[in-house]
PDB file of C-alpha atoms and ligand atoms in Angstrom:
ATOM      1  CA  UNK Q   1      10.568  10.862 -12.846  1.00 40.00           C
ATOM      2  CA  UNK Q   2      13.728   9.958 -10.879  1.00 43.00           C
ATOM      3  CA  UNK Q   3      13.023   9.211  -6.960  1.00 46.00           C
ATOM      4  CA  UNK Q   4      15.939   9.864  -4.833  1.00 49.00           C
ATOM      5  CA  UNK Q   5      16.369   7.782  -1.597  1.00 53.00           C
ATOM      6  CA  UNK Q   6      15.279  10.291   1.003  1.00 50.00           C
ATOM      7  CA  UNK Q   7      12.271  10.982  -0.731  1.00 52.00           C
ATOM      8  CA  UNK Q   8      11.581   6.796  -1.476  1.00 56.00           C
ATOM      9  CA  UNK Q   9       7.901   5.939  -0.421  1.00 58.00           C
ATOM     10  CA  UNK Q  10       8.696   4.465   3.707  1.00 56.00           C
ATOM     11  CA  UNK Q  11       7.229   1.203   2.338  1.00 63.00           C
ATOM     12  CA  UNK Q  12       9.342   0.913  -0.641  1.00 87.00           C
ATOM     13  CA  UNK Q  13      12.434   0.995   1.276  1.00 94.00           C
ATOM     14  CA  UNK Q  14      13.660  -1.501   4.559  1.00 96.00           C
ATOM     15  CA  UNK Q  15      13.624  -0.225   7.843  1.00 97.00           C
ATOM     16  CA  UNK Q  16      16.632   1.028   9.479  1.00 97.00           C
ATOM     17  CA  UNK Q  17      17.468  -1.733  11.602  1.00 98.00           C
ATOM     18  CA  UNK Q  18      17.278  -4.100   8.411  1.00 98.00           C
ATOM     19  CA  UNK Q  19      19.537  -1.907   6.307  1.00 98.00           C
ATOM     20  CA  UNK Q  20      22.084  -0.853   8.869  1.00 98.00           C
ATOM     21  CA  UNK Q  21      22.405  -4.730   9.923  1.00 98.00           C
ATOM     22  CA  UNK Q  22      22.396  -5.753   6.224  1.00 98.00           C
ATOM     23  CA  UNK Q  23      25.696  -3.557   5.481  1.00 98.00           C
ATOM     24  CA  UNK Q  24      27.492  -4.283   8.708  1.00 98.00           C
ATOM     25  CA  UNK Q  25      27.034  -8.004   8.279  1.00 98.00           C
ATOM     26  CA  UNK Q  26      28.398  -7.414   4.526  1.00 98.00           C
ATOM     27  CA  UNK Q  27      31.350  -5.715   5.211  1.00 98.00           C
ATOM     28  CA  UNK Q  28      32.598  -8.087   8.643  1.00 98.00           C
ATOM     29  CA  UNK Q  29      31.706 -11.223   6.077  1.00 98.00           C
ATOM     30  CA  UNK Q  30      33.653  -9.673   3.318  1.00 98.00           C
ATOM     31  CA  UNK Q  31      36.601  -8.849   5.207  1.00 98.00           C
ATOM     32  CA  UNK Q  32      36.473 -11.987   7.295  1.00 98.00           C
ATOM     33  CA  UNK Q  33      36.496 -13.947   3.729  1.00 98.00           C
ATOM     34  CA  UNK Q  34      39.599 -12.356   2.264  1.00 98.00           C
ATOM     35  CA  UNK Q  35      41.494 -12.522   5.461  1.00 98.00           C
ATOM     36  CA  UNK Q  36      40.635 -15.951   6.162  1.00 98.00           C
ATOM     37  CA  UNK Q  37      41.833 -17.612   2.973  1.00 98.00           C
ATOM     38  CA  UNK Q  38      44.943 -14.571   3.189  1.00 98.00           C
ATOM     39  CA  UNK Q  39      45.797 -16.407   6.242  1.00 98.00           C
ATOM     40  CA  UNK Q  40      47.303 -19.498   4.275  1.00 98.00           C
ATOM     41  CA  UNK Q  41      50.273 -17.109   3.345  1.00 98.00           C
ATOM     42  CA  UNK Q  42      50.343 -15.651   6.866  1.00 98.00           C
ATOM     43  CA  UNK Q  43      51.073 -19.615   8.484  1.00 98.00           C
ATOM     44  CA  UNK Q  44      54.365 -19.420  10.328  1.00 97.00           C
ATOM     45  CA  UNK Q  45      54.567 -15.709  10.669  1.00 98.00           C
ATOM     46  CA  UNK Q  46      53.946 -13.402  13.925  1.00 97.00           C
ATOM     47  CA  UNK Q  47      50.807 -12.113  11.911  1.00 98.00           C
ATOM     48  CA  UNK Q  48      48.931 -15.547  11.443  1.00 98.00           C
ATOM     49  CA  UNK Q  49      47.962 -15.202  15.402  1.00 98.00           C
ATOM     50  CA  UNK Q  50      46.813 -12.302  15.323  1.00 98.00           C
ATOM     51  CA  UNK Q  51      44.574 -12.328  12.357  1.00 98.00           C
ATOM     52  CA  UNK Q  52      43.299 -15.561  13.578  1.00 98.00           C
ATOM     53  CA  UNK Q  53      41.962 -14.456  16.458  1.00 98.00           C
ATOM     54  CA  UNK Q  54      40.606 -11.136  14.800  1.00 98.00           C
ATOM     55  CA  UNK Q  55      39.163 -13.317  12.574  1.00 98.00           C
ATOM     56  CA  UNK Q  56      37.316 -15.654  15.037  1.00 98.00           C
ATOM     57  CA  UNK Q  57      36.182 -12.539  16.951  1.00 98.00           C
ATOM     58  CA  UNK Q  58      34.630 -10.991  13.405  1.00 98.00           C
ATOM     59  CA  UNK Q  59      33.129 -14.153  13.399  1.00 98.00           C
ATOM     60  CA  UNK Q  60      31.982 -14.477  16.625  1.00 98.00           C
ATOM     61  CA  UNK Q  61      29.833 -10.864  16.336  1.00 98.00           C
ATOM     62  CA  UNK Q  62      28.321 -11.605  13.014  1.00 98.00           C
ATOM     63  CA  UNK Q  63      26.332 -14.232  15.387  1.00 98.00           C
ATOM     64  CA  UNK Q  64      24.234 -12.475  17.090  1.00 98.00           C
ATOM     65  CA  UNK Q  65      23.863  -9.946  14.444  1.00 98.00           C
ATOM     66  CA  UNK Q  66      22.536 -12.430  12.090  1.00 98.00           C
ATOM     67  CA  UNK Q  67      20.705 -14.057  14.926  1.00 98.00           C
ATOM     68  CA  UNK Q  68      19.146 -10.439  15.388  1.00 98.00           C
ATOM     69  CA  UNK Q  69      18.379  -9.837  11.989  1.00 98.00           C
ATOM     70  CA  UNK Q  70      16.660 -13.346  10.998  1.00 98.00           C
ATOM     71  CA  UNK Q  71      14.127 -12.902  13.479  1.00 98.00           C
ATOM     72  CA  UNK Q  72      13.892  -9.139  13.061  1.00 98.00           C
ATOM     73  CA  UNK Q  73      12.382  -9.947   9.159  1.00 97.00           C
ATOM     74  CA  UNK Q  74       9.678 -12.131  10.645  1.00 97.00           C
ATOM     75  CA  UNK Q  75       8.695  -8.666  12.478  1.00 97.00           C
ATOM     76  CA  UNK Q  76       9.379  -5.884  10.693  1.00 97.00           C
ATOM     77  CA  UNK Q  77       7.329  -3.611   8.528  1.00 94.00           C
ATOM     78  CA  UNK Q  78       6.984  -5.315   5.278  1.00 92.00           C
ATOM     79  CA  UNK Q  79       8.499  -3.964   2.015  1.00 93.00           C
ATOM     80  CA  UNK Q  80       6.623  -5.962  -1.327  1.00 90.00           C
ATOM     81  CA  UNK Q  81       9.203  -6.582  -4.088  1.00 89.00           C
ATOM     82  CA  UNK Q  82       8.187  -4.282  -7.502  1.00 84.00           C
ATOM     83  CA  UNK Q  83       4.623  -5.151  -8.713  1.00 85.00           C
ATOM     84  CA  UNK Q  84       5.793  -5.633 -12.064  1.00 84.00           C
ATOM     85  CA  UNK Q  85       7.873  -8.840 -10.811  1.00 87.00           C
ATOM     86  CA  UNK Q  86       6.633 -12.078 -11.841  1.00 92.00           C
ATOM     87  CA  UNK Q  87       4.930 -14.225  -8.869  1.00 94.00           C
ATOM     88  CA  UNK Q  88       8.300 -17.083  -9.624  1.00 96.00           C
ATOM     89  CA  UNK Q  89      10.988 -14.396  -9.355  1.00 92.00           C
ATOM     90  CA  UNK Q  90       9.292 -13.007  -6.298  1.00 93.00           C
ATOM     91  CA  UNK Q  91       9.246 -16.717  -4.582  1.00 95.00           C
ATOM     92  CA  UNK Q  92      12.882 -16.857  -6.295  1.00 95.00           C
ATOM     93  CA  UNK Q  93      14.119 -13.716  -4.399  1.00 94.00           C
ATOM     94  CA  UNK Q  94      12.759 -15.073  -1.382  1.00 95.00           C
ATOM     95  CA  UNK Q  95      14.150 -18.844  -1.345  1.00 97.00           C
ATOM     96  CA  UNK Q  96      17.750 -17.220  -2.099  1.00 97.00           C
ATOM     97  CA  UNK Q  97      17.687 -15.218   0.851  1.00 97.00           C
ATOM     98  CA  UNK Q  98      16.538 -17.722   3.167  1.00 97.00           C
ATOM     99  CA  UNK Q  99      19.239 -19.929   1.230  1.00 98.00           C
ATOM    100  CA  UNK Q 100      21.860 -17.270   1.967  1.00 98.00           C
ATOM    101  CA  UNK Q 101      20.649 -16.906   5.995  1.00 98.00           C
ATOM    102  CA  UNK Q 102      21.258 -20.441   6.130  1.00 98.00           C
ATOM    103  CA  UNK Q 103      24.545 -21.013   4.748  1.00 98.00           C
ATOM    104  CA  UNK Q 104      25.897 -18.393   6.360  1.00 98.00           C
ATOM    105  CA  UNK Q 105      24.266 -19.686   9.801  1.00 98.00           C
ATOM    106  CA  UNK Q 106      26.091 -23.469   8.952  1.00 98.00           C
ATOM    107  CA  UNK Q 107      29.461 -21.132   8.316  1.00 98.00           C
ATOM    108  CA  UNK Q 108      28.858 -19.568  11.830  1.00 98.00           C
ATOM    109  CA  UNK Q 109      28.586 -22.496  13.244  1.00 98.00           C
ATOM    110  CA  UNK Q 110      30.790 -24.952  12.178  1.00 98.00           C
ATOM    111  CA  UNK Q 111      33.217 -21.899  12.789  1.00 98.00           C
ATOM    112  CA  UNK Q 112      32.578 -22.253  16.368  1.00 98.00           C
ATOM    113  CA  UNK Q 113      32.391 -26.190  16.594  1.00 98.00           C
ATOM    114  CA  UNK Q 114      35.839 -26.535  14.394  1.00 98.00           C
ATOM    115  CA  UNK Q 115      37.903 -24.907  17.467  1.00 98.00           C
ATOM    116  CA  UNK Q 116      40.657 -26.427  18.407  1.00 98.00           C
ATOM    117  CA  UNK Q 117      41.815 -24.118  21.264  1.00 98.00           C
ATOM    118  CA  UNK Q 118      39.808 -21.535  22.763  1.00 98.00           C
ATOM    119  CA  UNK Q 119      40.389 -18.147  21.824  1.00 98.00           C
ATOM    120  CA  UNK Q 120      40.568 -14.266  23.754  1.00 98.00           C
ATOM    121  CA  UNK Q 121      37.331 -12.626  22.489  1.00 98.00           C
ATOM    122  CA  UNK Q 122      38.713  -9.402  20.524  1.00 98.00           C
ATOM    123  CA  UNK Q 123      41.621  -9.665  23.332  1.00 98.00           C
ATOM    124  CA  UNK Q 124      39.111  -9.209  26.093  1.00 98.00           C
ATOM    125  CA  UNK Q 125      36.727 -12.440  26.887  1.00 98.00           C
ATOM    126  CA  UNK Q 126      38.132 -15.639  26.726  1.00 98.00           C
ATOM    127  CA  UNK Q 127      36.090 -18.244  24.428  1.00 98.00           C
ATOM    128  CA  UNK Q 128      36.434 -21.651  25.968  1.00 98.00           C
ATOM    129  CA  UNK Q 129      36.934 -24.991  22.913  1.00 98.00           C
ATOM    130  CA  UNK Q 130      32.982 -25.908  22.714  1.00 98.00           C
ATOM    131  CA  UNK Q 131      34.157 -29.453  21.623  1.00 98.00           C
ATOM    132  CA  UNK Q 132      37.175 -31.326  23.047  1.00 98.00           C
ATOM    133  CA  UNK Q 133      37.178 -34.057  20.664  1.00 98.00           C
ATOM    134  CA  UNK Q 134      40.008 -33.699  17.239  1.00 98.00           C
ATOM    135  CA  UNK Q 135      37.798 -35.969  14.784  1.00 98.00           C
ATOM    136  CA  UNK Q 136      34.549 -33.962  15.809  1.00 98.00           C
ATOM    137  CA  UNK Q 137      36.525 -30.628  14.931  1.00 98.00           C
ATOM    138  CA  UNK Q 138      38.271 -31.646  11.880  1.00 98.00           C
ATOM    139  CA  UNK Q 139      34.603 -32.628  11.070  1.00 98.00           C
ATOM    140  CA  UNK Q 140      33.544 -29.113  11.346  1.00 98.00           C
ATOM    141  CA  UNK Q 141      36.954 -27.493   9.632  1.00 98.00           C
ATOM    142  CA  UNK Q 142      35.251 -29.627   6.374  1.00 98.00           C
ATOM    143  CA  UNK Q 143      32.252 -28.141   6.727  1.00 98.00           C
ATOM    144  CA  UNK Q 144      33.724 -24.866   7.529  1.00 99.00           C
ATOM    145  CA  UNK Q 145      35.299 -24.778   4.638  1.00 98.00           C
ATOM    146  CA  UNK Q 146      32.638 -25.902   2.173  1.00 98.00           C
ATOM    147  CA  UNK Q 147      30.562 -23.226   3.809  1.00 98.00           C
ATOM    148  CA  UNK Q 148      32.874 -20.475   2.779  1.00 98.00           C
ATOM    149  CA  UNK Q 149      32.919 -21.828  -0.697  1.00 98.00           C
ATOM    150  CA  UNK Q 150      29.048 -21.842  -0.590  1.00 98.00           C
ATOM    151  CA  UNK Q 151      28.588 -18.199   0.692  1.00 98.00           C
ATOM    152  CA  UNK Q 152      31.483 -16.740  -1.422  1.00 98.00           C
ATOM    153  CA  UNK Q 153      29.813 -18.148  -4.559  1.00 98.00           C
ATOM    154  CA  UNK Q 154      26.401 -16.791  -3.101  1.00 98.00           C
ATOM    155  CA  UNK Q 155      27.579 -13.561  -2.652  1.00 98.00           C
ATOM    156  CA  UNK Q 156      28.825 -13.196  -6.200  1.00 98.00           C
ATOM    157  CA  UNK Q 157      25.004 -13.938  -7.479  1.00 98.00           C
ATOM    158  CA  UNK Q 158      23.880 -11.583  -5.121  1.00 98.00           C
ATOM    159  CA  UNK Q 159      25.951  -9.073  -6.311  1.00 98.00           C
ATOM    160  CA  UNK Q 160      24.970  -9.971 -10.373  1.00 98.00           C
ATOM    161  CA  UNK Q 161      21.498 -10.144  -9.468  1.00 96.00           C
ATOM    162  CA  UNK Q 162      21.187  -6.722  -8.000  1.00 96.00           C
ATOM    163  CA  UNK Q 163      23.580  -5.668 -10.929  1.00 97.00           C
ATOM    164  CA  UNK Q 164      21.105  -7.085 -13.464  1.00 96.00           C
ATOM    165  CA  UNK Q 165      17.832  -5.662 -11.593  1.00 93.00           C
ATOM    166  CA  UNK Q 166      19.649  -2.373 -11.809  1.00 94.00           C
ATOM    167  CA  UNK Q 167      21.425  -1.950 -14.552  1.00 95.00           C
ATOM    168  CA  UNK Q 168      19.768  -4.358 -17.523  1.00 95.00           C
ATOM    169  CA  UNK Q 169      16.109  -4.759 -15.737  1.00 92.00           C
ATOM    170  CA  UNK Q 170      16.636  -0.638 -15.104  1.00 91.00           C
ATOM    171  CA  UNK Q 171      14.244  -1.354 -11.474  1.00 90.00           C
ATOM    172  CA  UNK Q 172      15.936   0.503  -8.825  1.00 91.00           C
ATOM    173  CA  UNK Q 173      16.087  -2.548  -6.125  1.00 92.00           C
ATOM    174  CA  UNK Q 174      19.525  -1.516  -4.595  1.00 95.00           C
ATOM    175  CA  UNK Q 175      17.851   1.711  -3.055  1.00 94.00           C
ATOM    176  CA  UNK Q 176      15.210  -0.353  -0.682  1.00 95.00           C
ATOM    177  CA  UNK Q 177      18.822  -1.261   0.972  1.00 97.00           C
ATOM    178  CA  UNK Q 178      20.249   2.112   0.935  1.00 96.00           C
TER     179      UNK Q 178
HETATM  180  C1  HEM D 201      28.346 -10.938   2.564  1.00 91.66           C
HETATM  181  C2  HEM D 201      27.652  -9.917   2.112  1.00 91.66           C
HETATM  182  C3  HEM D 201      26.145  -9.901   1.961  1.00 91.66           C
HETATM  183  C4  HEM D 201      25.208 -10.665   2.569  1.00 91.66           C
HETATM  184  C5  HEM D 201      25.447 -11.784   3.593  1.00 91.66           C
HETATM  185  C6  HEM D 201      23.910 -10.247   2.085  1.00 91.66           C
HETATM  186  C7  HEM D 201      22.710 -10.816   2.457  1.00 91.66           C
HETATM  187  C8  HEM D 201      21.470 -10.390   2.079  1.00 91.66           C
HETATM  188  C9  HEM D 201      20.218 -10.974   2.486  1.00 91.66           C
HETATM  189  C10 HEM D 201      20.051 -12.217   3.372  1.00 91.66           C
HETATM  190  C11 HEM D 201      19.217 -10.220   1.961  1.00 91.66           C
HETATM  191  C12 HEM D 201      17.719 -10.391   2.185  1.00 91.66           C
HETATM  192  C13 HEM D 201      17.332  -9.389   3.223  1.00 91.66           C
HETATM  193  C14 HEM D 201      16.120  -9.805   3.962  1.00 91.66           C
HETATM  194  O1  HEM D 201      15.060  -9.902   3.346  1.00 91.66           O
HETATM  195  O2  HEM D 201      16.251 -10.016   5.175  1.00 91.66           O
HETATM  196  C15 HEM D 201      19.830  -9.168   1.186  1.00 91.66           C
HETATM  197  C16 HEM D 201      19.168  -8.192   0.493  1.00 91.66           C
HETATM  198  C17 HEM D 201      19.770  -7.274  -0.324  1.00 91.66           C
HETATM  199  N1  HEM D 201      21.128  -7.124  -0.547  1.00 91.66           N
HETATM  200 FE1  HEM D 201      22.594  -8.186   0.308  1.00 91.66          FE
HETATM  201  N2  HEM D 201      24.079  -9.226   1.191  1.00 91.66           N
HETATM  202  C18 HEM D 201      25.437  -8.990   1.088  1.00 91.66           C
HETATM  203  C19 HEM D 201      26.040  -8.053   0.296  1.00 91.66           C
HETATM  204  C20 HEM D 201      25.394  -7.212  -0.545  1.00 91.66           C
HETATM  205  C21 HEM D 201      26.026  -6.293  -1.470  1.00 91.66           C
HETATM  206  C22 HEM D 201      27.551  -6.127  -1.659  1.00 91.66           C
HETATM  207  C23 HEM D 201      25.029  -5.632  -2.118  1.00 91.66           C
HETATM  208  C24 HEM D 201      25.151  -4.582  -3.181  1.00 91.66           C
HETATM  209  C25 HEM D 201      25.488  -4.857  -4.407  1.00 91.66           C
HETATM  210  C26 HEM D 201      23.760  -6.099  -1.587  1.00 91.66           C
HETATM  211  C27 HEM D 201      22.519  -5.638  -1.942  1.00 91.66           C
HETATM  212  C28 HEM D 201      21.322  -6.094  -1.449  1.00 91.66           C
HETATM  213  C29 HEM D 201      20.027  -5.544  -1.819  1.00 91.66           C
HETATM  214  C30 HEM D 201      19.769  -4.405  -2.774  1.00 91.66           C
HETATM  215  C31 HEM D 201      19.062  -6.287  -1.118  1.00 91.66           C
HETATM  216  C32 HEM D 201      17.540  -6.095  -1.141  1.00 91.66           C
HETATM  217  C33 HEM D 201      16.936  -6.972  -2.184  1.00 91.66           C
HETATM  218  C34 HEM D 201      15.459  -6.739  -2.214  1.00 91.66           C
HETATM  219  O3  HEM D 201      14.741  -7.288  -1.374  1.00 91.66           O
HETATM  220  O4  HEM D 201      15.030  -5.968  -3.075  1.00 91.66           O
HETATM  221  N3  HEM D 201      24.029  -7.083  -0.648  1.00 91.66           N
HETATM  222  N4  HEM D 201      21.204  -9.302   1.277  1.00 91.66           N
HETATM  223  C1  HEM D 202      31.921 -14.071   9.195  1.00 91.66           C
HETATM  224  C2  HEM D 202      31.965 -15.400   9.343  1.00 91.66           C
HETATM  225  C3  HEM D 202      33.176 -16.205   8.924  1.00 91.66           C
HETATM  226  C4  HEM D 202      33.847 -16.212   7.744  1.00 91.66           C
HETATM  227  C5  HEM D 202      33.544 -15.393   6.505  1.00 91.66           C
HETATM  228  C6  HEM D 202      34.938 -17.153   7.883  1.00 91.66           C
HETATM  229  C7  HEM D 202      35.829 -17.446   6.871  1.00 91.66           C
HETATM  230  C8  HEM D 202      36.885 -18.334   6.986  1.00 91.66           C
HETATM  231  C9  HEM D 202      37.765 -18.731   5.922  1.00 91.66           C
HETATM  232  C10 HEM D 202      37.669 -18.229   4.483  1.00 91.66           C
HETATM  233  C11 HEM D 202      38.655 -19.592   6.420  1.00 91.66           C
HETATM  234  C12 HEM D 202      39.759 -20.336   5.641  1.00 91.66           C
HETATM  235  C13 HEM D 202      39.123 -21.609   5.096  1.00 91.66           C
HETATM  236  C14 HEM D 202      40.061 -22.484   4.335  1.00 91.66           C
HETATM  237  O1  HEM D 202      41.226 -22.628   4.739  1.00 91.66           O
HETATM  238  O2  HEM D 202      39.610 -23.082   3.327  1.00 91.66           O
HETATM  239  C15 HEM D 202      38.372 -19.760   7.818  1.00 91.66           C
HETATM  240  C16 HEM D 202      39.103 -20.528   8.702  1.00 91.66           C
HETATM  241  C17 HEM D 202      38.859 -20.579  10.042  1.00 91.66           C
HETATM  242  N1  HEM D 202      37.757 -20.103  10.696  1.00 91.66           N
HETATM  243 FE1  HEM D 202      36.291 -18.996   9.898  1.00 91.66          FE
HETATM  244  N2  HEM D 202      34.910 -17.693   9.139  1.00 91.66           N
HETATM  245  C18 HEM D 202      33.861 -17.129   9.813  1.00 91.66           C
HETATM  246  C19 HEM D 202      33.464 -17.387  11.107  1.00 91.66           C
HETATM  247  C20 HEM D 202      34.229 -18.106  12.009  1.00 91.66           C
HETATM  248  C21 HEM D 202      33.918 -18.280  13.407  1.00 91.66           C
HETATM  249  C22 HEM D 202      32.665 -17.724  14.109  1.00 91.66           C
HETATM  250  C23 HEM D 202      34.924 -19.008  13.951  1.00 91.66           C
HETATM  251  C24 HEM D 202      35.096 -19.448  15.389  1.00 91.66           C
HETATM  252  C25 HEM D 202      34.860 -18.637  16.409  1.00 91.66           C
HETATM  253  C26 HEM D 202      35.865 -19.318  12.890  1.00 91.66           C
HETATM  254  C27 HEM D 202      37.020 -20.056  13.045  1.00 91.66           C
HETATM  255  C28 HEM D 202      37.901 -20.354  12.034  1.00 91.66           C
HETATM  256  C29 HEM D 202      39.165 -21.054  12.258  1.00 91.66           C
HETATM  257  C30 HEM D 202      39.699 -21.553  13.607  1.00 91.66           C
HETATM  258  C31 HEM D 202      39.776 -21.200  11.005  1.00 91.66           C
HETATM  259  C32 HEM D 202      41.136 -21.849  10.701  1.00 91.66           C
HETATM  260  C33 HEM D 202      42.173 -20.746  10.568  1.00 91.66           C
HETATM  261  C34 HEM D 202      42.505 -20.151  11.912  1.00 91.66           C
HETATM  262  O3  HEM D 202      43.055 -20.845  12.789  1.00 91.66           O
HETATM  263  O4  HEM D 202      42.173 -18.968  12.113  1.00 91.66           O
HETATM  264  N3  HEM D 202      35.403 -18.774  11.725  1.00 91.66           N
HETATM  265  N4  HEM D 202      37.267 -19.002   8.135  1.00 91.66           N
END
C-alpha cells in the first residue's frame, strides 16, 4: 500500500518548522554556491558588486536560520529513522548531519571573518568589517574557500544518499522532508 504525504503517520514525517527551514536553507545555499564561484567571471564588471553583496546578505540570513534550526532538533518532536535500518547506518545518518551542520557553520563563519570591507545588509543595514587585520582575513578567505569545497561535495552525497534510499533501497525517506 502506497502512503501519500498528507496522510504520512505525524511521527514519520519532520515537523513544519524543520522542513520549511530545511528547504529554505537548501535553496539560499544552492544559489549562494553557484553565484559565488559565477562571480570569478563577473570580476571587473558593474555586476560583480552587486552580486557580492547579494551574496554576503544570502549569507548573512542563512545564520540565524541555521542557528534556529540546530537548536530547534535538540527540541523538536522526534522522527526515528525506518526500523528496518541497521543500528550503524542509523548512527551513520546521524554523524553526517551533524558533519554537514558543522561545515556549513565554519562556511558561515569564516564568511563573516574573511571581510575585507563592510557591506549594506540587502541594501538596508550596514555590516561593519568584524576584523581589521589583512593576514587574519586572508586567513579566513582559505578557509572560506575550503569550506565551500567541503559542503559542495557534501551536498552531492546527500543528494545520492537520498537517491539510493529512494530509488535502489525503494524506503520512502525523502517524504519525512516533504
Ligand atoms: C544545501 C542544501 C542542503 C542542506 C544544507 C541539507 C541539510 C540537511 C541536514 C543537516 C539534514 C538533517 C536534518 C536534521 O536532522 O536536522 C537533512 C535532512 C534531509 N535532507 Fe537535506 N540538505 C540539503 C539539500 C537537500 C536536497 C536537495 C534534498 C533532496 C534530494 C534533501 C533531502 C533531505 C532529506 C530527505 C532529509 C531527511 C533525512 C532523514 O532523516 O530521513 N536535502 N538535510
Ligand atoms: C550560504 C552561505 C555561503 C555560501 C554558499 C558561500 C559561497 C561562496 C563561494 C562559493 C565563494 C567563492 C569562493 C572561491 O572563490 O573559491 C564565496 C566568496 C565569498 N564569500 Fe561566501 N558564501 C556563503 C556565506 C558568506 C557570508 C556569510 C559572507 C560574509 C558576510 C561571505 C563572504 C564572501 C566574500 C566576501 C567572498 C569573496 C567574493 C566577494 O567579494 O563577494 N560568504 N562565497
Amino acid at each position: 500500500m502506497t502512503t501519500s504525504i498528507d496522510t504520512l503517520p505525524r511521527h514519520e514525517r519532520y515537523d513544519t518548522l524543520t522542513r520549511r527551514a530545511h528547504w529554505i536553507a537548501a535553496v539560499i545555499i544552492i544559489y549562494t554556491m553557484i553565484a559565488g564561484y559565477s562571480l570569478h567571471l563577473m570580476v571587473g564588471t558593474v555586476y560583480f558588486a552587486f552580486f557580492s553583496v547579494l551574496n554576503m546578505s544570502l549569507g548573512t540570513l542563512v545564520i540565524p536560520l541555521m542557528i534556529v534550526r540546530y537548536i530547534w532538533a535538540f527540541f523538536r518532536p522526534s522522527v526515528p529513522y525506518p526500523t528496518d535500518l541497521s543500528r550503524p547506518k542509523k548512527n551513520m545518518a546521524h554523524l553526517a548531519h551533524e558533519m554537514f551542520y558543522l561545515i556549513i557553520f565554519v562556511m558561515l563563519i569564516s564568511g563573516v571573518l574573511m571581510l575585507t570591507h563592510g557591506f549594506p545588509l540587502f541594501w538596508l543595514i550596514d555590516i561593519p568589517q568584524p576584523i581589521i587585520n589583512p593576514a587574519v582575513n586572508a586567513f579566513f578567505f582559505k578557509i572560506h574557500r575550503v569550506a565551500c569545497i567541503a559542503v559542495s561535495v557534501t551536498l552531492v552525497l546527500h543528494i545520492a544518499a537520498v537517491v539510493k534510499h529512494q530509488l535502489i533501497d525503494k524506503r520512502d525517506i525523502l517524504s519525512r522532508m516533504l
